[in-house]
GROMACS .gro file of N, CA and C in nm:
model
  270
    1MET      N    1  11.181  20.475   9.292
    1MET     CA    2  11.282  20.374   9.310
    1MET      C    3  11.244  20.291   9.433
    2SER      N    4  11.245  20.158   9.419
    2SER     CA    5  11.211  20.073   9.532
    2SER      C    6  11.335  20.047   9.618
    3HIS      N    7  11.309  20.011   9.739
    3HIS     CA    8  11.417  19.982   9.833
    3HIS      C    9  11.398  19.841   9.887
    4ASN      N   10  11.508  19.774   9.905
    4ASN     CA   11  11.504  19.640   9.963
    4ASN      C   12  11.544  19.652  10.109
    5TYR      N   13  11.449  19.627  10.197
    5TYR     CA   14  11.475  19.638  10.339
    5TYR      C   15  11.507  19.503  10.403
    6ALA      N   16  11.521  19.401  10.323
    6ALA     CA   17  11.551  19.269  10.377
    6ALA      C   18  11.692  19.269  10.436
    7THR      N   19  11.705  19.205  10.549
    7THR     CA   20  11.836  19.193  10.611
    7THR      C   21  11.894  19.056  10.575
    8PRO      N   22  12.024  19.051  10.559
    8PRO     CA   23  12.084  18.921  10.528
    8PRO      C   24  12.067  18.824  10.644
    9LEU      N   25  12.062  18.696  10.612
    9LEU     CA   26  12.049  18.596  10.716
    9LEU      C   27  12.179  18.583  10.794
   10THR      N   28  12.169  18.587  10.925
   10THR     CA   29  12.285  18.562  11.009
   10THR      C   30  12.304  18.410  11.017
   11PRO      N   31  12.421  18.365  11.061
   11PRO     CA   32  12.438  18.220  11.077
   11PRO      C   33  12.333  18.159  11.169
   12GLU      N   34  12.293  18.230  11.272
   12GLU     CA   35  12.191  18.179  11.364
   12GLU      C   36  12.056  18.165  11.295
   13LYS      N   37  12.019  18.263  11.213
   13LYS     CA   38  11.892  18.256  11.140
   13LYS      C   39  11.895  18.146  11.036
   14ARG      N   40  12.009  18.128  10.968
   14ARG     CA   41  12.021  18.019  10.871
   14ARG      C   42  12.004  17.884  10.940
   15LEU      N   43  12.068  17.868  11.057
   15LEU     CA   44  12.058  17.743  11.131
   15LEU      C   45  11.914  17.718  11.174
   16ALA      N   46  11.849  17.820  11.228
   16ALA     CA   47  11.710  17.805  11.271
   16ALA      C   48  11.621  17.769  11.152
   17ARG      N   49  11.645  17.830  11.037
   17ARG     CA   50  11.564  17.803  10.918
   17ARG      C   51  11.579  17.659  10.871
   18VAL      N   52  11.703  17.611  10.862
   18VAL     CA   53  11.721  17.474  10.813
   18VAL      C   54  11.671  17.373  10.916
   19LEU      N   55  11.691  17.397  11.045
   19LEU     CA   56  11.641  17.305  11.146
   19LEU      C   57  11.489  17.301  11.148
   20SER      N   58  11.425  17.413  11.118
   20SER     CA   59  11.278  17.415  11.117
   20SER      C   60  11.221  17.335  10.998
   21ARG      N   61  11.301  17.317  10.895
   21ARG     CA   62  11.255  17.244  10.776
   21ARG      C   63  11.271  17.092  10.791
   22ILE      N   64  11.361  17.049  10.877
   22ILE     CA   65  11.386  16.905  10.893
   22ILE      C   66  11.280  16.849  10.988
   23PRO      N   67  11.199  16.754  10.942
   23PRO     CA   68  11.095  16.697  11.029
   23PRO      C   69  11.156  16.635  11.156
   24ALA      N   70  11.084  16.648  11.266
   24ALA     CA   71  11.133  16.601  11.396
   24ALA      C   72  11.155  16.450  11.400
   25ASP      N   73  11.084  16.375  11.315
   25ASP     CA   74  11.098  16.229  11.318
   25ASP      C   75  11.207  16.177  11.225
   26TRP      N   76  11.286  16.266  11.166
   26TRP     CA   77  11.397  16.225  11.081
   26TRP      C   78  11.525  16.227  11.164
   27PRO      N   79  11.586  16.112  11.188
   27PRO     CA   80  11.713  16.112  11.259
   27PRO      C   81  11.818  16.194  11.182
   28LEU      N   82  11.897  16.268  11.258
   28LEU     CA   83  11.998  16.357  11.202
   28LEU      C   84  12.131  16.326  11.268
   29ALA      N   85  12.235  16.310  11.190
   29ALA     CA   86  12.370  16.289  11.242
   29ALA      C   87  12.458  16.403  11.193
   30ILE      N   88  12.537  16.458  11.284
   30ILE     CA   89  12.630  16.566  11.252
   30ILE      C   90  12.768  16.522  11.300
   31ASP      N   91  12.867  16.545  11.218
   31ASP     CA   92  13.003  16.503  11.251
   31ASP      C   93  13.099  16.616  11.220
   32ARG      N   94  13.200  16.630  11.304
   32ARG     CA   95  13.304  16.730  11.279
   32ARG      C   96  13.438  16.661  11.291
   33GLN      N   97  13.518  16.670  11.185
   33GLN     CA   98  13.650  16.609  11.183
   33GLN      C   99  13.749  16.706  11.122
   34PRO      N  100  13.874  16.700  11.166
   34PRO     CA  101  13.975  16.789  11.106
   34PRO      C  102  14.018  16.738  10.969
   35ASP      N  103  14.051  16.832  10.881
   35ASP     CA  104  14.107  16.793  10.752
   35ASP      C  105  14.259  16.778  10.769
   36HIS      N  106  14.330  16.765  10.659
   36HIS     CA  107  14.475  16.743  10.666
   36HIS      C  108  14.551  16.862  10.724
   37THR      N  109  14.489  16.980  10.724
   37THR     CA  110  14.555  17.099  10.782
   37THR      C  111  14.515  17.122  10.927
   38GLY      N  112  14.423  17.039  10.978
   38GLY     CA  113  14.377  17.056  11.115
   38GLY      C  114  14.253  17.142  11.129
   39THR      N  115  14.203  17.195  11.017
   39THR     CA  116  14.081  17.276  11.018
   39THR      C  117  13.960  17.184  11.034
   40ALA      N  118  13.873  17.218  11.127
   40ALA     CA  119  13.754  17.136  11.150
   40ALA      C  120  13.655  17.154  11.035
   41LEU      N  121  13.609  17.043  10.980
   41LEU     CA  122  13.509  17.044  10.874
   41LEU      C  123  13.388  16.964  10.922
   42TRP      N  124  13.271  17.005  10.877
   42TRP     CA  125  13.145  16.945  10.919
   42TRP      C  126  13.086  16.861  10.808
   43ARG      N  127  13.012  16.757  10.849
   43ARG     CA  128  12.933  16.679  10.755
   43ARG      C  129  12.807  16.634  10.830
   44ALA      N  130  12.704  16.600  10.754
   44ALA     CA  131  12.576  16.562  10.815
   44ALA      C  132  12.508  16.460  10.727
   45ARG      N  133  12.411  16.391  10.786
   45ARG     CA  134  12.326  16.302  10.707
   45ARG      C  135  12.192  16.289  10.777
   46LEU      N  136  12.091  16.268  10.697
   46LEU     CA  137  11.954  16.252  10.744
   46LEU      C  138  11.905  16.112  10.711
   47THR      N  139  11.802  16.070  10.784
   47THR     CA  140  11.739  15.942  10.756
   47THR      C  141  11.588  15.965  10.744
   48PRO      N  142  11.538  15.989  10.622
   48PRO     CA  143  11.394  16.003  10.604
   48PRO      C  144  11.323  15.872  10.639
   49PRO      N  145  11.203  15.880  10.695
   49PRO     CA  146  11.128  15.758  10.729
   49PRO      C  147  11.114  15.667  10.607
   50GLY      N  148  11.134  15.538  10.631
   50GLY     CA  149  11.122  15.440  10.523
   50GLY      C  150  11.247  15.427  10.438
   51HIS      N  151  11.353  15.495  10.473
   51HIS     CA  152  11.478  15.490  10.398
   51HIS      C  153  11.593  15.457  10.493
   52ASP      N  154  11.699  15.406  10.436
   52ASP     CA  155  11.823  15.389  10.512
   52ASP      C  156  11.886  15.527  10.530
   53ALA      N  157  11.982  15.535  10.621
   53ALA     CA  158  12.054  15.662  10.639
   53ALA      C  159  12.119  15.700  10.506
   54LEU      N  160  12.108  15.826  10.470
   54LEU     CA  161  12.169  15.873  10.345
   54LEU      C  162  12.319  15.884  10.362
   55ASP      N  163  12.389  15.902  10.251
   55ASP     CA  164  12.534  15.921  10.257
   55ASP      C  165  12.566  16.049  10.334
   56TRP      N  166  12.684  16.051  10.395
   56TRP     CA  167  12.732  16.174  10.458
   56TRP      C  168  12.750  16.280  10.349
   57THR      N  169  12.726  16.404  10.383
   57THR     CA  170  12.751  16.513  10.289
   57THR      C  171  12.902  16.529  10.271
   58PRO      N  172  12.944  16.592  10.164
   58PRO     CA  173  13.086  16.626  10.154
   58PRO      C  174  13.122  16.722  10.269
   59PRO      N  175  13.248  16.723  10.313
   59PRO     CA  176  13.288  16.813  10.421
   59PRO      C  177  13.256  16.959  10.387
   60GLN      N  178  13.205  17.029  10.487
   60GLN     CA  179  13.167  17.170  10.471
   60GLN      C  180  13.240  17.254  10.576
   61ASP      N  181  13.256  17.383  10.547
   61ASP     CA  182  13.324  17.472  10.641
   61ASP      C  183  13.242  17.501  10.766
   62THR      N  184  13.109  17.503  10.753
   62THR     CA  185  13.024  17.534  10.868
   62THR      C  186  12.920  17.425  10.887
   63MET      N  187  12.870  17.416  11.010
   63MET     CA  188  12.768  17.317  11.041
   63MET      C  189  12.641  17.345  10.961
   64VAL      N  190  12.603  17.470  10.949
   64VAL     CA  191  12.479  17.502  10.877
   64VAL      C  192  12.492  17.466  10.729
   65ASP      N  193  12.609  17.481  10.672
   65ASP     CA  194  12.628  17.439  10.532
   65ASP      C  195  12.611  17.288  10.518
   66ALA      N  196  12.663  17.212  10.615
   66ALA     CA  197  12.647  17.066  10.612
   66ALA      C  198  12.500  17.027  10.627
   67LEU      N  199  12.428  17.094  10.717
   67LEU     CA  200  12.286  17.065  10.736
   67LEU      C  201  12.205  17.098  10.611
   68GLU      N  202  12.235  17.212  10.549
   68GLU     CA  203  12.165  17.249  10.426
   68GLU      C  204  12.194  17.147  10.315
   69ALA      N  205  12.318  17.100  10.305
   69ALA     CA  206  12.352  17.000  10.204
   69ALA      C  207  12.277  16.869  10.230
   70ALA      N  208  12.267  16.829  10.357
   70ALA     CA  209  12.194  16.706  10.392
   70ALA      C  210  12.046  16.722  10.359
   71TRP      N  211  11.989  16.839  10.385
   71TRP     CA  212  11.849  16.864  10.355
   71TRP      C  213  11.823  16.858  10.205
   72ARG      N  214  11.912  16.920  10.126
   72ARG     CA  215  11.898  16.914   9.980
   72ARG      C  216  11.909  16.770   9.930
   73GLN      N  217  12.002  16.693   9.986
   73GLN     CA  218  12.022  16.554   9.947
   73GLN      C  219  11.895  16.472   9.977
   74ALA      N  220  11.836  16.492  10.094
   74ALA     CA  221  11.715  16.418  10.131
   74ALA      C  222  11.597  16.458  10.043
   75ARG      N  223  11.582  16.587  10.016
   75ARG     CA  224  11.473  16.632   9.929
   75ARG      C  225  11.487  16.575   9.790
   76ALA      N  226  11.610  16.570   9.738
   76ALA     CA  227  11.632  16.514   9.605
   76ALA      C  228  11.592  16.367   9.602
   77LEU      N  229  11.624  16.293   9.707
   77LEU     CA  230  11.586  16.152   9.714
   77LEU      C  231  11.435  16.138   9.714
   78LEU      N  232  11.367  16.217   9.795
   78LEU     CA  233  11.223  16.205   9.807
   78LEU      C  234  11.149  16.259   9.685
   79ASN      N  235  11.209  16.351   9.613
   79ASN     CA  236  11.143  16.412   9.497
   79ASN      C  237  11.177  16.344   9.365
   80ASP      N  238  11.271  16.248   9.366
   80ASP     CA  239  11.310  16.190   9.237
   80ASP      C  240  11.207  16.092   9.183
   81GLY      N  241  11.114  16.046   9.270
   81GLY     CA  242  11.005  15.962   9.222
   81GLY      C  243  11.041  15.818   9.193
   82THR      N  244  11.166  15.779   9.213
   82THR     CA  245  11.205  15.643   9.183
   82THR      C  246  11.190  15.551   9.301
   83GLY      N  247  11.176  15.607   9.420
   83GLY     CA  248  11.167  15.524   9.539
   83GLY      C  249  11.302  15.467   9.577
   84ALA      N  250  11.409  15.524   9.520
   84ALA     CA  251  11.543  15.475   9.551
   84ALA      C  252  11.570  15.493   9.700
   85ARG      N  253  11.648  15.403   9.754
   85ARG     CA  254  11.681  15.410   9.895
   85ARG      C  255  11.826  15.456   9.909
   86GLY      N  256  11.851  15.533  10.015
   86GLY     CA  257  11.987  15.577  10.045
   86GLY      C  258  12.069  15.461  10.098
   87THR      N  259  12.198  15.478  10.101
   87THR     CA  260  12.285  15.374  10.153
   87THR      C  261  12.358  15.426  10.275
   88VAL      N  262  12.396  15.336  10.361
   88VAL     CA  263  12.471  15.374  10.481
   88VAL      C  264  12.618  15.370  10.449
   89LYS      N  265  12.687  15.479  10.475
   89LYS     CA  266  12.831  15.486  10.455
   89LYS      C  267  12.889  15.561  10.573
   90ASN      N  268  13.007  15.520  10.614
   90ASN     CA  269  13.075  15.589  10.724
   90ASN      C  270  13.179  15.682  10.673
   0.00000   0.00000   0.00000
């Protein structure tokens, strides 16, 4: 019987992992705003070189979730092959 000795990622390890994947020359914006109940929610957006700033991510419970969503959004833009450009939204 095999054993899995992998440890789950802590929030700190998740944050380090996603930050290590985002190239240093990509501007990153992080925002935290309260929702209607007063709970702080996070959102983020990236600006890949040669593109406009992408849309803000939907509000997320944690900063790392917002960063991961922004990273997935940027990768999808760069991998779609259409050369589509992101739009700036506040």
